[in-house]
Short mmCIF file of C-alpha atoms in Angstrom, two decimals:
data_model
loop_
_atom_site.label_atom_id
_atom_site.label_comp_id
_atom_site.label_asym_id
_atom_site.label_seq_id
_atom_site.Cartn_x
_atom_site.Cartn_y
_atom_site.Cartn_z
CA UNK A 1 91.15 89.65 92.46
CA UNK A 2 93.88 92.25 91.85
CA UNK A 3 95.33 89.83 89.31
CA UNK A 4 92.10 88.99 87.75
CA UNK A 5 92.03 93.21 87.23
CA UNK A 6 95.06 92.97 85.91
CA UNK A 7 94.68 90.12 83.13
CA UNK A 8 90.68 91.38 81.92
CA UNK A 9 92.25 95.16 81.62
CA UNK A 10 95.02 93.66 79.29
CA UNK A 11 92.64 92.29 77.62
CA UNK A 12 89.97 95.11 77.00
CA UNK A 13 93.33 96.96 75.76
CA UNK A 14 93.99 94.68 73.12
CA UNK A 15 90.29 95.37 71.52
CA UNK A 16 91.04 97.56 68.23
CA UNK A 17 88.24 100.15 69.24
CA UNK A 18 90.10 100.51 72.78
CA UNK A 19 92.78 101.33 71.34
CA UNK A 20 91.64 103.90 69.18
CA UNK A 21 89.96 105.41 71.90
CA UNK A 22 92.93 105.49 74.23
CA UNK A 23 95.61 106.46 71.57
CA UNK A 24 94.46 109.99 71.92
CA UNK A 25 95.46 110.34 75.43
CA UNK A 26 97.89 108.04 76.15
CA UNK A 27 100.51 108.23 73.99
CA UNK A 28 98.86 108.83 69.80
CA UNK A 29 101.41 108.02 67.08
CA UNK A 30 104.29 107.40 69.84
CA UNK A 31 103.89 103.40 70.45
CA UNK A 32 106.54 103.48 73.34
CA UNK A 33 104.92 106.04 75.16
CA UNK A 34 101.28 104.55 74.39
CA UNK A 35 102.74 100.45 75.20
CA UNK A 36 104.73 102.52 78.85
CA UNK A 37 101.07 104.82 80.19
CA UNK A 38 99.23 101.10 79.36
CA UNK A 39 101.86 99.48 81.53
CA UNK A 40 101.20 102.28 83.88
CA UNK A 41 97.71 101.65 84.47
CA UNK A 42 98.05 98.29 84.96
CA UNK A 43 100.80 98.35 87.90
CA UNK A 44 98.50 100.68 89.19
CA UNK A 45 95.69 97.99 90.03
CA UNK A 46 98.54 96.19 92.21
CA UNK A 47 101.87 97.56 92.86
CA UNK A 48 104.74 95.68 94.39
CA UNK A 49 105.20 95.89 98.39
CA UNK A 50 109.11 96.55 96.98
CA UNK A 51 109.53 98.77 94.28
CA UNK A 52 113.28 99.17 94.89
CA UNK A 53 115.06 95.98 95.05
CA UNK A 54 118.41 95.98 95.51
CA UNK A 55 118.33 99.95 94.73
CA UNK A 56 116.90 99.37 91.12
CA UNK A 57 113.05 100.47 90.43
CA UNK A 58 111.03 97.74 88.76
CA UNK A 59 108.48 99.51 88.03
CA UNK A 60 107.98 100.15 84.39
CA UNK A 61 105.44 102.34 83.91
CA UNK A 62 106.87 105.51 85.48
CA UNK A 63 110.14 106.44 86.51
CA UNK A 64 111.17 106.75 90.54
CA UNK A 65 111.04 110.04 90.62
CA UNK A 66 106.97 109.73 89.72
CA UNK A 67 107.30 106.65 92.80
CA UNK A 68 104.00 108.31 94.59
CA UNK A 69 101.95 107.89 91.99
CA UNK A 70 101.27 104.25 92.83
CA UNK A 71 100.15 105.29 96.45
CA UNK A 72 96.94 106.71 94.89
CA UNK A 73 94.64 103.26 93.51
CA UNK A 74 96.12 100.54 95.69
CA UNK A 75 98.23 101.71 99.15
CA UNK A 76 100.13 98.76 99.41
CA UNK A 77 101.74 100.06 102.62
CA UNK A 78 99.58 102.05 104.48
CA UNK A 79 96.10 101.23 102.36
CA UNK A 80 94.57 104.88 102.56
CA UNK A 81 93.80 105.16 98.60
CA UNK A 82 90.97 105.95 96.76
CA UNK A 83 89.83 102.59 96.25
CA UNK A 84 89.12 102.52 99.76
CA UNK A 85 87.76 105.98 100.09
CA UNK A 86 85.20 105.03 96.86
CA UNK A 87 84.06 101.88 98.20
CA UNK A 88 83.48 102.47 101.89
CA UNK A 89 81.14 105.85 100.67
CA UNK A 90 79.84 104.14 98.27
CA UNK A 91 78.77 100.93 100.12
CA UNK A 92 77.63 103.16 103.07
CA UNK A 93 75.20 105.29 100.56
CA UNK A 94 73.79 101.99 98.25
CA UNK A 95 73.09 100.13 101.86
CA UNK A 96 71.52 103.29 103.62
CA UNK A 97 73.90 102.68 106.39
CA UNK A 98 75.41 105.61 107.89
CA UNK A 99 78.91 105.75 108.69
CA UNK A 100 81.45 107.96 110.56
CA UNK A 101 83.86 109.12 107.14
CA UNK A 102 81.79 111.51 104.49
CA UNK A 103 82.72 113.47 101.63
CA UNK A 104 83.51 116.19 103.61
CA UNK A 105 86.01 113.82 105.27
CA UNK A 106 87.66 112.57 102.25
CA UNK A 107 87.99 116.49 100.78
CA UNK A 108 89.56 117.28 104.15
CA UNK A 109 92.33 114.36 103.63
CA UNK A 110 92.82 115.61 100.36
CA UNK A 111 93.38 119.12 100.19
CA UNK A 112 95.82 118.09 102.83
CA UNK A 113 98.12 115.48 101.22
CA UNK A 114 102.02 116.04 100.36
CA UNK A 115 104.63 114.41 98.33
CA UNK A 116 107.63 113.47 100.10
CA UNK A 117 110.44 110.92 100.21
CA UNK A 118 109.93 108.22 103.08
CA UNK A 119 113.20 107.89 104.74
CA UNK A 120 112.37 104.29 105.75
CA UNK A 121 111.73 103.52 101.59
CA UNK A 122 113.45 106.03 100.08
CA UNK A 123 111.17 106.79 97.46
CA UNK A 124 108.58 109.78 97.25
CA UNK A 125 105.31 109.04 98.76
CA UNK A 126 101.87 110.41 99.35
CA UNK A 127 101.81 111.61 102.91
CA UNK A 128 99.06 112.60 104.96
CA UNK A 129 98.97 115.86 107.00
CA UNK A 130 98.85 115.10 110.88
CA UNK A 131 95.92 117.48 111.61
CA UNK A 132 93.41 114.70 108.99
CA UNK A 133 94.36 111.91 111.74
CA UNK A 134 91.02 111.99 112.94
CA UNK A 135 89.62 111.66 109.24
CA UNK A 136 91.66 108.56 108.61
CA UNK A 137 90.90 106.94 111.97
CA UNK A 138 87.06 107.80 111.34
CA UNK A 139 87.71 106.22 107.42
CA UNK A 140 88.94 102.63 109.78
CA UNK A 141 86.18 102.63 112.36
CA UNK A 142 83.74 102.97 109.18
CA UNK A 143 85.39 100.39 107.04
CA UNK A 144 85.46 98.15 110.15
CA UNK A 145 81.25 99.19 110.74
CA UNK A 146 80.64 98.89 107.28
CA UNK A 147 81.69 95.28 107.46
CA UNK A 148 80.46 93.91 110.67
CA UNK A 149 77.14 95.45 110.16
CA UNK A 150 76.72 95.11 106.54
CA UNK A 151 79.52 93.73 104.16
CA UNK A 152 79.77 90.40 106.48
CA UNK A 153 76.41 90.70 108.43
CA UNK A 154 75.60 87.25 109.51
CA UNK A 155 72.71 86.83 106.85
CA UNK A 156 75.10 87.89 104.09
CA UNK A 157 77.74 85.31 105.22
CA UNK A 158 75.03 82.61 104.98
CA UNK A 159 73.93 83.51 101.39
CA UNK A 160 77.03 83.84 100.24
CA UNK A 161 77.54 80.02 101.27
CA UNK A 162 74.72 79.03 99.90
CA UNK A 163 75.64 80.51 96.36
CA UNK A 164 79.62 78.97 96.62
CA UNK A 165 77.24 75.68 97.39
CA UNK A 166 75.15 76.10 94.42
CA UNK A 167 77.91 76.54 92.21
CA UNK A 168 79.68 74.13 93.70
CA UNK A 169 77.32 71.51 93.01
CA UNK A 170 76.59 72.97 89.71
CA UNK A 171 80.02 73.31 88.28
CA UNK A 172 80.32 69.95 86.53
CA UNK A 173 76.92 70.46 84.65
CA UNK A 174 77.32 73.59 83.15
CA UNK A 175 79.82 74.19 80.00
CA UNK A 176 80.86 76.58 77.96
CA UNK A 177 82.74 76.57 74.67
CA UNK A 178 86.00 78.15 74.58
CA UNK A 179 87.34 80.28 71.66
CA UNK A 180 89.73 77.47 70.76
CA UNK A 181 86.45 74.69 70.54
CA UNK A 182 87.47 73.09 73.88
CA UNK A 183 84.70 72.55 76.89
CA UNK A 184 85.57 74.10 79.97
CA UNK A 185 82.97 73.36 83.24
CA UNK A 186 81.61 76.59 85.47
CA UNK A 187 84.75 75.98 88.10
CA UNK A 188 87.46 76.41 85.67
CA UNK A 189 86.36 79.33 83.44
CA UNK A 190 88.40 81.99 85.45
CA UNK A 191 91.25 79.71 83.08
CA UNK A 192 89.59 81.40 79.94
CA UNK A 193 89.38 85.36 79.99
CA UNK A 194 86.52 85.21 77.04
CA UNK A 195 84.95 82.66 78.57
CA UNK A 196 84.94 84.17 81.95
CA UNK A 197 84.27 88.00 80.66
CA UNK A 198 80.77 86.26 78.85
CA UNK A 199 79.38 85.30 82.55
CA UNK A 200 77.53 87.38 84.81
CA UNK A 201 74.79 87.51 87.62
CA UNK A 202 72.49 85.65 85.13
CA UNK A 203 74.23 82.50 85.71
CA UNK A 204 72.01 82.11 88.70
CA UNK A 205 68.82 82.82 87.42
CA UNK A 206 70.04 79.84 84.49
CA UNK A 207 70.90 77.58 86.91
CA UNK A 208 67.50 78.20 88.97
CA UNK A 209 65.43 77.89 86.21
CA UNK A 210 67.05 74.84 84.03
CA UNK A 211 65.80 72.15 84.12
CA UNK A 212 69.08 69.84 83.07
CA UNK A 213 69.87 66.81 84.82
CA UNK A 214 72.49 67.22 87.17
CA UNK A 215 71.28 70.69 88.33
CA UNK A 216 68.69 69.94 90.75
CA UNK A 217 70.99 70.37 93.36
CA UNK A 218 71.89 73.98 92.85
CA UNK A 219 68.28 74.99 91.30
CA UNK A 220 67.20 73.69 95.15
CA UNK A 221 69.64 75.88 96.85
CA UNK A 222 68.92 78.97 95.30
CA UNK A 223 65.02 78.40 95.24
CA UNK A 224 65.56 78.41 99.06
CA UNK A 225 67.47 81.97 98.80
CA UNK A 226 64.65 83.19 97.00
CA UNK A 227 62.36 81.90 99.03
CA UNK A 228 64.08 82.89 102.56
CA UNK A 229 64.71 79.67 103.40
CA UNK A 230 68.12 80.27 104.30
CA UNK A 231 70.85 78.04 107.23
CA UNK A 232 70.97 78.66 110.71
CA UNK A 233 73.83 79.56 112.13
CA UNK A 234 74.44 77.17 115.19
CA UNK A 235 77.77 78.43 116.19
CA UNK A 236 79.81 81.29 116.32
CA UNK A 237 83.84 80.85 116.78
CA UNK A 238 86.31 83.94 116.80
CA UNK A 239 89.65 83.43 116.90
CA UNK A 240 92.55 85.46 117.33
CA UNK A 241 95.23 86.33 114.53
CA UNK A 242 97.70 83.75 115.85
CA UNK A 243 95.00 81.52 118.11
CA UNK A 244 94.90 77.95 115.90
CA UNK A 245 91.42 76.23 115.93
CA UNK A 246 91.22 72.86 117.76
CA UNK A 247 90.85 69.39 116.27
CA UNK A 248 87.26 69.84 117.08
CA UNK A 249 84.23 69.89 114.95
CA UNK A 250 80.90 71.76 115.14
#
């Protein structure tokens, strides 16, 4: 989804009033420096794993020397970042499920952070202070919590299959009209940014409630969400990372 970020933000930048908006603050009259801090933003949603190859940056939003700035959105090494800290406090608060890691936690981690170069990278990172292990450990056992009891609860998982069924068997009946004047089905739309920006949660409620050939399938299957009628689970497998699931089926 990182790269689906990445394409809809270029987008929204491209929008006249976004840009006069932005200008402001990122850049006004100087178009190099406006063109570099939107660059900037963007390789923020989803930084390399290798930002030095062969002892050259590739970053272009911000020199080296500003390197720990892309530690703070997405942690692509050690993946303590604020999109973490937001959504495991925020899921735990919306879901009224109580969790180890609390704002107090996150403040803690903060006010305790320094810049310095990794030796093993050799580029300035954000590092955390040892004395906020506990916070960090307590921010892994609640992300871990947050989705075994809640995020992929067993009634979740089912729904969610139930919906990627519905849409499944829905996806050659409903079409949209591109920009361009080409048709392009429900499975393919993540091909067209307009297209795909135009659809929301009220896809399902259309789909329940149509009554267009071909979409008696899906209206069934989400009547029965509504309605609780919802799969069983029969069987439960776990494997482990590197275990390979055998040629049977259940």
């Amino acid at each position: 989804h990182e790269q689906g970020s990445k394409d809809i933000i270029r987008r929204v930048f491209k929008y006249e009033r976004v840009e006069k908006a932005l200008r402001p603050y990122l850049g006004g009259s100087d178009n190099q420096r406006y063109r570099q801090n939107l660059e900037f933003i963007v390789e923020l949603i989803s930084p390399p794993e290798k930002m030095l190859v062969d002892g050259v940056w590739v970053l272009k939003g911000r020199s080296i020397d500003k390197s720990f700035l892309f530690d703070i959105v997405f942690n692509v090494h050690e993946s303590f970042d604020v999109d973490k800290f937001d959504y495991v406090l925020r899921d735990s608060m919306l879901a009224g499920f109580g969790i180890r890691f609390s704002k107090e936690s996150l403040l803690r981690v903060i006010n305790n952070i320094r810049v310095l170069k990794c030796p093993r990278l050799g580029i300035r990172r954000i590092c955390f202070a040892t004395k906020t292990a506990g916070e960090l450990l307590s921010l892994a056992d609640s992300r871990h919590v947050l989705h075994a009891r809640v995020i992929q609860h067993k009634t979740v998982a089912l729904i969610e299959a139930m919906i990627a069924r519905a849409f499944i068997a829905a996806a050659p009946h409903v079409v949209f009209d591109t920009k361009s004047g080409k048709k392009i089905v429900l499975s393919h739309i993540h091909e067209d940014l307009d297209v795909f920006c135009r659809v929301d949660d009220s896809i399902l409620q259309m789909i329940a409630r149509s009554d267009q050939p071909g979409l008696e399938r899906a209206s069934s299957i989400l009547q029965s969400i509504s309605e609780r009628r919802l799969a069983r689970r029969v069987a439960y497998v776990e494997c482990s990372p590197t275990q390979k699931m055998s040629g049977k089926k259940y």
